Tab-separated table of C-alpha atoms in Angstrom:
chain	number	residue	atom	x	y	z
A	1	UNK	CA	0.000	0.000	0.000
A	2	UNK	CA	2.839	2.405	0.821
A	3	UNK	CA	5.185	1.320	-1.998
A	4	UNK	CA	6.452	4.304	-3.981
A	5	UNK	CA	5.920	6.634	-1.009
A	6	UNK	CA	9.515	6.753	0.153
A	7	UNK	CA	10.711	9.651	2.253
A	8	UNK	CA	12.877	12.403	0.824
A	9	UNK	CA	16.624	12.257	1.271
A	10	UNK	CA	16.561	15.147	3.744
A	11	UNK	CA	13.854	13.564	5.920
A	12	UNK	CA	14.751	12.655	9.488
A	13	UNK	CA	13.243	10.469	12.189
A	14	UNK	CA	12.360	12.311	15.397
A	15	UNK	CA	11.229	10.853	18.686
A	16	UNK	CA	8.009	12.100	20.271
A	17	UNK	CA	10.059	13.854	22.956
A	18	UNK	CA	12.151	15.705	20.365
A	19	UNK	CA	9.047	16.820	18.484
A	20	UNK	CA	7.343	18.015	21.665
A	21	UNK	CA	10.450	19.939	22.695
A	22	UNK	CA	10.664	21.652	19.315
A	23	UNK	CA	6.950	22.480	19.339
A	24	UNK	CA	7.209	23.848	22.887
A	25	UNK	CA	9.811	26.343	21.654
A	26	UNK	CA	7.199	27.806	19.292
A	27	UNK	CA	4.632	28.140	22.080
A	28	UNK	CA	7.094	29.631	24.591
A	29	UNK	CA	6.814	33.271	23.350
A	30	UNK	CA	3.028	33.044	23.830
A	31	UNK	CA	3.200	32.090	27.497
A	32	UNK	CA	0.748	34.823	28.579
A	33	UNK	CA	-1.875	33.652	26.078
A	34	UNK	CA	-1.423	30.062	27.228
A	35	UNK	CA	-1.984	31.074	30.879
A	36	UNK	CA	-5.203	32.879	29.979
A	37	UNK	CA	-6.343	29.873	27.972
A	38	UNK	CA	-5.552	27.568	30.873
A	39	UNK	CA	-7.637	29.657	33.279
A	40	UNK	CA	-10.590	29.556	30.888
A	41	UNK	CA	-10.187	25.786	30.543
A	42	UNK	CA	-10.300	25.367	34.327
A	43	UNK	CA	-13.451	27.489	34.499
A	44	UNK	CA	-15.055	25.291	31.833
A	45	UNK	CA	-14.061	22.184	33.761
A	46	UNK	CA	-15.763	23.402	36.919
A	47	UNK	CA	-18.864	24.472	34.987
A	48	UNK	CA	-19.075	21.069	33.337
A	49	UNK	CA	-19.158	19.403	36.735
A	50	UNK	CA	-21.606	21.884	38.219
A	51	UNK	CA	-24.622	20.553	36.317
A	52	UNK	CA	-24.665	16.951	37.657
A	53	UNK	CA	-23.829	18.183	41.171
A	54	UNK	CA	-26.720	20.660	41.090
A	55	UNK	CA	-29.126	17.978	39.877
A	56	UNK	CA	-27.939	15.524	42.544
A	57	UNK	CA	-28.308	18.045	45.355
A	58	UNK	CA	-31.635	19.227	43.950
A	59	UNK	CA	-33.024	15.679	43.857
A	60	UNK	CA	-32.088	15.054	47.475
A	61	UNK	CA	-33.556	18.400	48.565
A	62	UNK	CA	-36.779	17.940	46.542
A	63	UNK	CA	-37.359	14.477	48.035
A	64	UNK	CA	-36.872	15.807	51.570
A	65	UNK	CA	-38.946	19.015	51.321
A	66	UNK	CA	-41.454	18.221	48.517
A	67	UNK	CA	-41.323	21.931	47.650
A	68	UNK	CA	-41.888	22.950	43.988
A	69	UNK	CA	-39.743	26.040	44.521
A	70	UNK	CA	-36.690	23.758	44.813
A	71	UNK	CA	-37.347	22.520	41.272
A	72	UNK	CA	-37.725	26.098	39.968
A	73	UNK	CA	-34.484	27.155	41.649
A	74	UNK	CA	-32.746	24.108	40.214
A	75	UNK	CA	-33.953	24.924	36.680
A	76	UNK	CA	-32.779	28.533	37.028
A	77	UNK	CA	-29.359	27.452	38.285
A	78	UNK	CA	-28.980	25.011	35.387
A	79	UNK	CA	-29.928	27.716	32.852
A	80	UNK	CA	-27.404	30.134	34.352
A	81	UNK	CA	-24.721	27.415	34.271
A	82	UNK	CA	-25.451	26.698	30.606
A	83	UNK	CA	-25.100	30.394	29.696
A	84	UNK	CA	-21.788	30.629	31.531
A	85	UNK	CA	-20.577	27.471	29.828
A	86	UNK	CA	-21.428	28.916	26.397
A	87	UNK	CA	-19.603	32.180	27.205
A	88	UNK	CA	-16.420	30.532	28.460
A	89	UNK	CA	-16.428	27.964	25.651
A	90	UNK	CA	-16.614	30.724	23.042
A	91	UNK	CA	-13.779	32.564	24.782
A	92	UNK	CA	-11.662	29.400	24.853
A	93	UNK	CA	-12.160	28.824	21.119
A	94	UNK	CA	-11.187	32.396	20.403
A	95	UNK	CA	-8.029	32.250	22.522
A	96	UNK	CA	-6.873	28.895	21.151
A	97	UNK	CA	-7.537	29.974	17.548
A	98	UNK	CA	-5.311	33.021	17.958
A	99	UNK	CA	-2.642	31.010	19.737
A	100	UNK	CA	-2.542	28.265	17.119
A	101	UNK	CA	-2.641	30.726	14.208
A	102	UNK	CA	0.416	32.509	15.621
A	103	UNK	CA	2.384	29.284	16.050
A	104	UNK	CA	1.487	27.955	12.581
A	105	UNK	CA	2.354	31.300	10.997
A	106	UNK	CA	5.792	31.320	12.649
A	107	UNK	CA	6.430	27.721	11.632
A	108	UNK	CA	5.479	28.461	8.020
A	109	UNK	CA	7.856	31.428	7.997
A	110	UNK	CA	10.678	29.213	9.283
A	111	UNK	CA	9.939	26.495	6.716
A	112	UNK	CA	9.818	29.004	3.857
A	113	UNK	CA	12.971	30.785	5.033
A	114	UNK	CA	14.810	27.437	5.155
A	115	UNK	CA	13.530	26.555	1.680
A	116	UNK	CA	14.734	29.706	-0.074
A	117	UNK	CA	18.210	29.266	1.412
A	118	UNK	CA	18.795	26.111	-0.615
A	119	UNK	CA	20.722	26.109	-3.856
A	120	UNK	CA	19.169	25.311	-7.223
A	121	UNK	CA	20.285	21.676	-6.984
A	122	UNK	CA	17.778	21.188	-4.153
A	123	UNK	CA	14.876	22.184	-6.394
A	124	UNK	CA	16.214	20.075	-9.247
A	125	UNK	CA	16.340	16.992	-7.021
A	126	UNK	CA	13.096	17.467	-5.040
A	127	UNK	CA	9.731	18.231	-6.575
A	128	UNK	CA	8.515	21.707	-5.721
A	129	UNK	CA	4.950	20.430	-5.201
A	130	UNK	CA	6.138	18.230	-2.329
A	131	UNK	CA	7.966	21.141	-0.730
A	132	UNK	CA	4.834	23.286	-1.067
A	133	UNK	CA	2.785	20.521	0.552
A	134	UNK	CA	4.997	20.603	3.642
A	135	UNK	CA	4.699	24.355	4.026
A	136	UNK	CA	0.918	24.479	3.467
A	137	UNK	CA	-0.879	21.165	4.010
A	138	UNK	CA	1.321	19.814	6.810
A	139	UNK	CA	1.206	23.047	8.811
A	140	UNK	CA	-2.583	23.138	8.383
A	141	UNK	CA	-2.836	19.582	9.695
A	142	UNK	CA	-0.667	20.599	12.642
A	143	UNK	CA	-3.062	23.449	13.482
A	144	UNK	CA	-6.051	21.079	13.527
A	145	UNK	CA	-4.305	18.552	15.736
A	146	UNK	CA	-3.062	21.288	18.068
A	147	UNK	CA	-6.684	22.344	18.542
A	148	UNK	CA	-7.443	18.723	19.396
A	149	UNK	CA	-4.627	18.693	21.959
A	150	UNK	CA	-6.096	21.752	23.683
A	151	UNK	CA	-9.467	19.961	23.834
A	152	UNK	CA	-7.781	16.934	25.370
A	153	UNK	CA	-6.055	19.130	27.953
A	154	UNK	CA	-9.476	20.425	28.966
A	155	UNK	CA	-10.780	16.864	29.237
A	156	UNK	CA	-7.733	15.807	31.246
A	157	UNK	CA	-8.453	18.583	33.753
A	158	UNK	CA	-12.056	17.346	33.886
A	159	UNK	CA	-10.774	13.840	34.554
A	160	UNK	CA	-8.745	14.950	37.575
A	161	UNK	CA	-11.623	16.872	39.142
A	162	UNK	CA	-14.025	13.996	38.439
A	163	UNK	CA	-11.820	11.600	40.353
A	164	UNK	CA	-12.059	13.867	43.394
A	165	UNK	CA	-15.860	13.968	43.053
A	166	UNK	CA	-16.130	10.193	42.617
A	167	UNK	CA	-13.934	9.526	45.649
A	168	UNK	CA	-16.174	11.807	47.709
A	169	UNK	CA	-19.232	9.737	46.682
A	170	UNK	CA	-17.835	6.230	47.163
A	171	UNK	CA	-14.162	5.386	47.351
A	172	UNK	CA	-14.657	1.590	46.926
A	173	UNK	CA	-16.560	2.106	43.654
A	174	UNK	CA	-13.984	4.644	42.481
A	175	UNK	CA	-11.115	2.224	43.157
A	176	UNK	CA	-12.945	-0.426	41.141
A	177	UNK	CA	-13.340	2.113	38.343
A	178	UNK	CA	-9.628	2.937	38.381
A	179	UNK	CA	-8.829	-0.779	38.177
A	180	UNK	CA	-10.558	-0.903	34.772
A	181	UNK	CA	-9.039	2.333	33.446
A	182	UNK	CA	-5.588	0.903	32.505
A	183	UNK	CA	-7.172	-1.600	30.092
A	184	UNK	CA	-8.764	1.227	28.111
A	185	UNK	CA	-5.584	3.299	28.179
A	186	UNK	CA	-3.400	0.384	27.011
A	187	UNK	CA	-5.845	-0.449	24.242
A	188	UNK	CA	-5.724	3.128	22.966
A	189	UNK	CA	-1.964	3.495	23.153
A	190	UNK	CA	-1.580	0.186	21.338
A	191	UNK	CA	-2.611	1.960	18.129
A	192	UNK	CA	0.306	4.392	18.369
A	193	UNK	CA	2.799	2.800	15.961
A	194	UNK	CA	0.322	1.783	13.279
A	195	UNK	CA	-1.334	5.204	13.477
A	196	UNK	CA	2.025	6.985	12.977
A	197	UNK	CA	2.752	4.764	9.971
A	198	UNK	CA	-0.553	5.274	8.173
A	199	UNK	CA	-0.633	9.022	8.826
A	200	UNK	CA	2.934	9.417	7.562
A	201	UNK	CA	1.923	7.545	4.407
A	202	UNK	CA	-1.111	9.823	4.056
A	203	UNK	CA	1.038	12.957	4.106
A	204	UNK	CA	3.490	11.499	1.607
A	205	UNK	CA	0.786	10.564	-0.883
A	206	UNK	CA	-0.786	14.026	-0.482
A	207	UNK	CA	2.592	15.515	-1.362
A	208	UNK	CA	2.672	13.264	-4.460
A	209	UNK	CA	-0.754	14.546	-5.531
A	210	UNK	CA	0.235	18.188	-4.970
A	211	UNK	CA	3.479	17.700	-6.888
A	212	UNK	CA	1.643	16.091	-9.810
A	213	UNK	CA	-0.860	18.956	-10.005
A	214	UNK	CA	1.836	21.611	-9.699
A	215	UNK	CA	3.953	20.083	-12.456
A	216	UNK	CA	0.960	19.597	-14.736
A	217	UNK	CA	-0.220	23.198	-14.373
A	218	UNK	CA	3.293	24.632	-14.730
A	219	UNK	CA	3.948	22.621	-17.908
A	220	UNK	CA	0.473	22.892	-19.394
A	221	UNK	CA	1.580	25.097	-22.314
A	222	UNK	CA	4.173	22.553	-23.416
A	223	UNK	CA	1.775	19.642	-22.854
A	224	UNK	CA	-0.892	21.234	-25.038
A	225	UNK	CA	1.581	22.080	-27.770
A	226	UNK	CA	2.509	18.405	-28.016
A	227	UNK	CA	-1.032	17.120	-27.274
A	228	UNK	CA	0.035	15.300	-24.107
A	229	UNK	CA	-3.120	16.009	-22.053
A	230	UNK	CA	-4.031	12.325	-21.913
A	231	UNK	CA	-0.556	11.392	-20.645
A	232	UNK	CA	-0.836	14.029	-17.894
A	233	UNK	CA	-4.250	12.726	-16.905
A	234	UNK	CA	-3.095	9.092	-16.806
A	235	UNK	CA	-0.158	10.004	-14.578
A	236	UNK	CA	-2.361	12.008	-12.212
A	237	UNK	CA	-5.043	9.308	-12.214
A	238	UNK	CA	-2.485	6.681	-11.137
A	239	UNK	CA	-1.248	8.875	-8.286
A	240	UNK	CA	-4.810	9.730	-7.274
A	241	UNK	CA	-5.710	6.034	-7.189
A	242	UNK	CA	-2.752	5.392	-4.901
A	243	UNK	CA	-3.925	8.278	-2.710
A	244	UNK	CA	-7.386	6.707	-2.522
A	245	UNK	CA	-5.987	3.380	-1.314
A	246	UNK	CA	-3.683	4.953	1.274
A	247	UNK	CA	-6.411	7.187	2.688
A	248	UNK	CA	-8.909	4.313	2.836
A	249	UNK	CA	-6.458	2.350	4.976
A	250	UNK	CA	-5.695	5.425	7.063
A	251	UNK	CA	-9.391	6.093	7.622
A	252	UNK	CA	-10.020	2.453	8.543
A	253	UNK	CA	-7.297	2.472	11.196
A	254	UNK	CA	-8.322	5.802	12.726
A	255	UNK	CA	-12.058	5.052	12.614
A	256	UNK	CA	-11.601	1.714	14.385
A	257	UNK	CA	-10.153	3.273	17.517
A	258	UNK	CA	-13.003	5.409	18.826
A	259	UNK	CA	-15.870	2.866	18.467
A	260	UNK	CA	-13.712	0.251	20.178
A	261	UNK	CA	-12.984	2.631	23.034
A	262	UNK	CA	-16.680	3.500	23.379
A	263	UNK	CA	-17.553	-0.200	23.549
A	264	UNK	CA	-15.037	-0.740	26.345
A	265	UNK	CA	-16.343	2.320	28.165
A	266	UNK	CA	-19.916	1.013	27.825
A	267	UNK	CA	-18.915	-2.304	29.379
A	268	UNK	CA	-17.257	-0.475	32.253
A	269	UNK	CA	-20.349	1.707	32.771
A	270	UNK	CA	-22.624	-1.358	32.868
A	271	UNK	CA	-20.440	-3.039	35.491
A	272	UNK	CA	-20.203	0.064	37.670
A	273	UNK	CA	-23.955	0.761	37.328
A	274	UNK	CA	-24.727	-2.742	38.605
A	275	UNK	CA	-22.504	-2.471	41.674
A	276	UNK	CA	-23.562	1.142	42.292
A	277	UNK	CA	-27.215	0.083	42.181
A	278	UNK	CA	-26.538	-2.609	44.756
A	279	UNK	CA	-24.854	-0.018	46.986
A	280	UNK	CA	-27.844	2.341	46.636
A	281	UNK	CA	-30.340	-0.450	47.434
A	282	UNK	CA	-28.397	-1.399	50.532
A	283	UNK	CA	-28.361	2.217	51.722
A	284	UNK	CA	-24.594	2.633	51.424
A	285	UNK	CA	-25.148	5.696	49.201
A	286	UNK	CA	-28.226	7.847	48.573
A	287	UNK	CA	-30.299	8.024	45.360
A	288	UNK	CA	-28.918	11.466	44.506
A	289	UNK	CA	-25.379	10.281	45.137
A	290	UNK	CA	-25.937	7.235	42.939
A	291	UNK	CA	-27.251	9.477	40.147
A	292	UNK	CA	-24.228	11.729	40.522
A	293	UNK	CA	-21.923	8.727	40.404
A	294	UNK	CA	-23.528	7.381	37.185
A	295	UNK	CA	-23.450	10.789	35.463
A	296	UNK	CA	-19.885	11.413	36.630
A	297	UNK	CA	-18.963	7.934	35.460
A	298	UNK	CA	-20.128	8.774	31.938
A	299	UNK	CA	-18.158	12.015	32.024
A	300	UNK	CA	-15.170	10.071	33.337
A	301	UNK	CA	-15.150	7.572	30.467
A	302	UNK	CA	-15.500	10.274	27.824
A	303	UNK	CA	-12.153	12.003	28.515
A	304	UNK	CA	-10.535	8.651	29.248
A	305	UNK	CA	-11.540	7.227	25.868
A	306	UNK	CA	-10.716	10.491	24.108
A	307	UNK	CA	-7.245	10.744	25.623
A	308	UNK	CA	-6.491	7.162	24.623
A	309	UNK	CA	-8.233	6.971	21.241
A	310	UNK	CA	-7.270	10.430	20.023
A	311	UNK	CA	-3.640	9.475	20.585
A	312	UNK	CA	-3.788	7.920	17.130
A	313	UNK	CA	-5.000	11.234	15.696
A	314	UNK	CA	-2.278	13.089	17.575
A	315	UNK	CA	0.096	11.040	15.449
A	316	UNK	CA	-1.220	13.137	12.532
A	317	UNK	CA	0.319	16.155	14.183
A	318	UNK	CA	3.547	14.335	14.979
A	319	UNK	CA	3.840	13.094	11.380
A	320	UNK	CA	3.145	16.570	9.999
A	321	UNK	CA	5.608	18.170	12.428
A	322	UNK	CA	8.230	15.583	11.540
A	323	UNK	CA	7.972	16.522	7.858
A	324	UNK	CA	8.052	20.267	8.593
A	325	UNK	CA	11.115	20.013	10.833
A	326	UNK	CA	12.748	17.728	8.267
A	327	UNK	CA	12.442	20.547	5.721
A	328	UNK	CA	13.646	23.182	8.198
A	329	UNK	CA	16.635	21.057	9.292
A	330	UNK	CA	17.696	20.071	5.750
A	331	UNK	CA	21.293	21.152	5.217
A	332	UNK	CA	22.126	23.229	2.155
A	333	UNK	CA	24.753	21.832	-0.211
A	334	UNK	CA	26.096	25.302	-1.020
A	335	UNK	CA	26.810	27.647	1.883
A	336	UNK	CA	27.948	31.245	1.617
A	337	UNK	CA	31.202	31.624	3.526
A	338	UNK	CA	31.712	35.373	3.246
A	339	UNK	CA	30.441	38.694	1.978
A	340	UNK	CA	32.477	41.319	0.157
A	341	UNK	CA	31.103	44.614	-1.093
A	342	UNK	CA	32.544	46.602	-3.990
A	343	UNK	CA	34.553	49.525	-2.615
A	344	UNK	CA	35.908	50.803	-5.957
A	345	UNK	CA	34.512	51.454	-9.387
A	346	UNK	CA	34.095	48.226	-11.348
A	347	UNK	CA	36.056	48.035	-14.590
A	348	UNK	CA	33.713	45.459	-16.116
A	349	UNK	CA	36.218	42.638	-16.625
A	350	UNK	CA	34.945	39.128	-15.876
A	351	UNK	CA	37.287	36.196	-15.276
A	352	UNK	CA	36.471	32.497	-14.786
A	353	UNK	CA	39.487	30.562	-13.558
A	354	UNK	CA	39.079	26.778	-13.907
A	355	UNK	CA	35.527	26.731	-12.570
A	356	UNK	CA	33.931	23.398	-11.661
A	357	UNK	CA	30.183	23.145	-11.265
A	358	UNK	CA	27.528	20.453	-11.011
A	359	UNK	CA	23.865	20.286	-9.941
A	360	UNK	CA	24.128	16.795	-8.517
A	361	UNK	CA	26.600	14.003	-7.968
A	362	UNK	CA	25.760	12.296	-11.267
A	363	UNK	CA	26.240	15.113	-13.796
A	364	UNK	CA	29.293	17.392	-14.005
A	365	UNK	CA	28.217	20.496	-15.945
A	366	UNK	CA	31.435	22.505	-15.916
A	367	UNK	CA	34.886	20.995	-15.421
A	368	UNK	CA	37.871	23.333	-15.435
A	369	UNK	CA	36.014	26.081	-17.305
A	370	UNK	CA	38.189	29.172	-17.983
A	371	UNK	CA	37.160	32.416	-19.667
A	372	UNK	CA	38.211	36.053	-19.589
A	373	UNK	CA	35.915	38.793	-20.860
A	374	UNK	CA	37.400	42.252	-21.343
A	375	UNK	CA	35.489	45.467	-20.603
A	376	UNK	CA	33.110	46.307	-23.421
A	377	UNK	CA	33.598	42.942	-25.104
A	378	UNK	CA	30.584	40.880	-26.267
A	379	UNK	CA	30.797	37.102	-25.933
A	380	UNK	CA	28.392	34.493	-27.316
A	381	UNK	CA	28.130	31.031	-25.736
A	382	UNK	CA	27.339	28.341	-28.310
A	383	UNK	CA	26.786	24.650	-27.682
A	384	UNK	CA	24.334	21.796	-27.875
A	385	UNK	CA	21.479	21.287	-25.408
A	386	UNK	CA	22.692	20.355	-21.949
A	387	UNK	CA	26.252	21.529	-22.546
A	388	UNK	CA	26.042	24.029	-19.673
A	389	UNK	CA	25.338	27.313	-21.479
A	390	UNK	CA	22.735	28.457	-18.916
A	391	UNK	CA	25.005	27.503	-16.022
């Protein structure tokens, strides 16, 4: 499935720790924005837990007092909580969008700056469409996955607070719940390697498609002059078919994770509901507390399954970042070693003294080329195609 999707010569393999460290350097200048975002996330976490707690307390109070005003007060409190949740959620989206846009913009600048520093041999060896794909498509994928990471951070904070709430309701049931949690986490993390592989293949085949389109559009005048439209279409169709197969496999792998995690979470909920019901019937916990435990249990599984299952989607971001940093870290073959400005009037004489030049290791264009052009002299370079006249 991934044959013909080899990496470029300048590609490198990075560990997750190296990628995270490099990404953290881009977020470091925006520390103030990250603190504000974190505070909003904590507020959302508390608001998310307020609703089931209010309902639980309201149920207990309504059963004891049989007063309809308790129900009215409960409805008003829930409406106010929902409005606050909407306000803070909108603010969080706004803050994270600005934060991510700034990071992606800086990373694109770095990738483009590294690209234009390369010599012409780099662009002869590597297709420009693939380079463009790294600067545009890969950075866009990184922005989407970074948004996902911020969502997971919010859910992780919810998970911590939920554990405190569950322990306050019934510590034996909570310990039983924690005993099942590692199975879900291990199942999710088990997809890590295969997810990294299929997402890396997806980015490579997208680069192939972009390169094919870029070359076809750039050479369309020549193709039409020689009536080669059908050949262009056949080449693109073959690459597009390969892209279809790779993305089908990628989609199958990524779409298998979340339903499997939900199924495991459903089994865990059924088990905990059974034992929690027995505890409520025996009087160990109240009806309101049992309701709170069941609702909190559902909210507990959701971030648990997301943190584990979305790990495969986080590999999208790691794969994209790996390709971007590979482009940024690619070493130039030709490096400028000095800079000298003209301090006197130029006389116009040009001298080549045994110049050697080549675009790649296979083809030597100039070998010991020598030429002296006097001021005011006109020189014509004549030779067959590929002899090195342009060079």
